[in-house]
């Protein structure tokens, strides 16, 4: 079953889930390290946040994004 023309997939893909999990972890750790006054680790968390976005983009390009060649669409 294909998606309607106006529906890009809304992130229901391994690439989106992986990126979101990495970025949520980065945000959580960054908040914790900010609260504990550890600025070096806060900036490391910012790096992890950027890395999460890059991983999601790379997985999307590798075919794991919405409507990618390595994913199967599921009926809702």
mmCIF file of C-alpha atoms in Angstrom, residues 13-27 29 43-61:
data_model
loop_
_atom_site.group_PDB
_atom_site.id
_atom_site.type_symbol
_atom_site.label_atom_id
_atom_site.label_comp_id
_atom_site.label_asym_id
_atom_site.label_seq_id
_atom_site.Cartn_x
_atom_site.Cartn_y
_atom_site.Cartn_z
ATOM 1 C CA UNK A 13 11.352 4.538 9.750
ATOM 2 C CA UNK A 14 14.429 3.020 11.362
ATOM 3 C CA UNK A 15 16.417 6.136 10.431
ATOM 4 C CA UNK A 16 13.975 8.464 12.190
ATOM 5 C CA UNK A 17 13.671 6.303 15.292
ATOM 6 C CA UNK A 18 17.444 5.924 15.608
ATOM 7 C CA UNK A 19 18.032 9.655 15.193
ATOM 8 C CA UNK A 20 15.340 10.549 17.725
ATOM 9 C CA UNK A 21 16.627 8.078 20.331
ATOM 10 C CA UNK A 22 20.210 9.358 20.005
ATOM 11 C CA UNK A 23 19.065 12.973 20.155
ATOM 12 C CA UNK A 24 16.805 12.355 23.184
ATOM 13 C CA UNK A 25 19.718 10.703 24.970
ATOM 14 C CA UNK A 26 21.937 13.684 24.105
ATOM 15 C CA UNK A 27 19.329 16.161 25.376
ATOM 16 C CA UNK A 29 22.531 13.901 29.292
ATOM 17 C CA UNK A 43 29.288 20.449 25.015
ATOM 18 C CA UNK A 44 29.967 16.743 24.439
ATOM 19 C CA UNK A 45 26.192 16.244 24.590
ATOM 20 C CA UNK A 46 25.773 18.941 21.955
ATOM 21 C CA UNK A 47 28.201 16.954 19.792
ATOM 22 C CA UNK A 48 26.132 13.812 20.374
ATOM 23 C CA UNK A 49 23.010 15.737 19.356
ATOM 24 C CA UNK A 50 24.648 16.708 16.056
ATOM 25 C CA UNK A 51 25.880 13.132 15.603
ATOM 26 C CA UNK A 52 22.297 11.869 16.019
ATOM 27 C CA UNK A 53 21.130 14.131 13.218
ATOM 28 C CA UNK A 54 23.976 12.947 10.982
ATOM 29 C CA UNK A 55 23.244 9.280 11.747
ATOM 30 C CA UNK A 56 19.569 9.781 10.854
ATOM 31 C CA UNK A 57 20.490 11.517 7.600
ATOM 32 C CA UNK A 58 23.043 8.813 6.691
ATOM 33 C CA UNK A 59 20.594 6.005 7.442
ATOM 34 C CA UNK A 60 17.989 7.757 5.308
ATOM 35 C CA UNK A 61 20.458 7.959 2.417
#
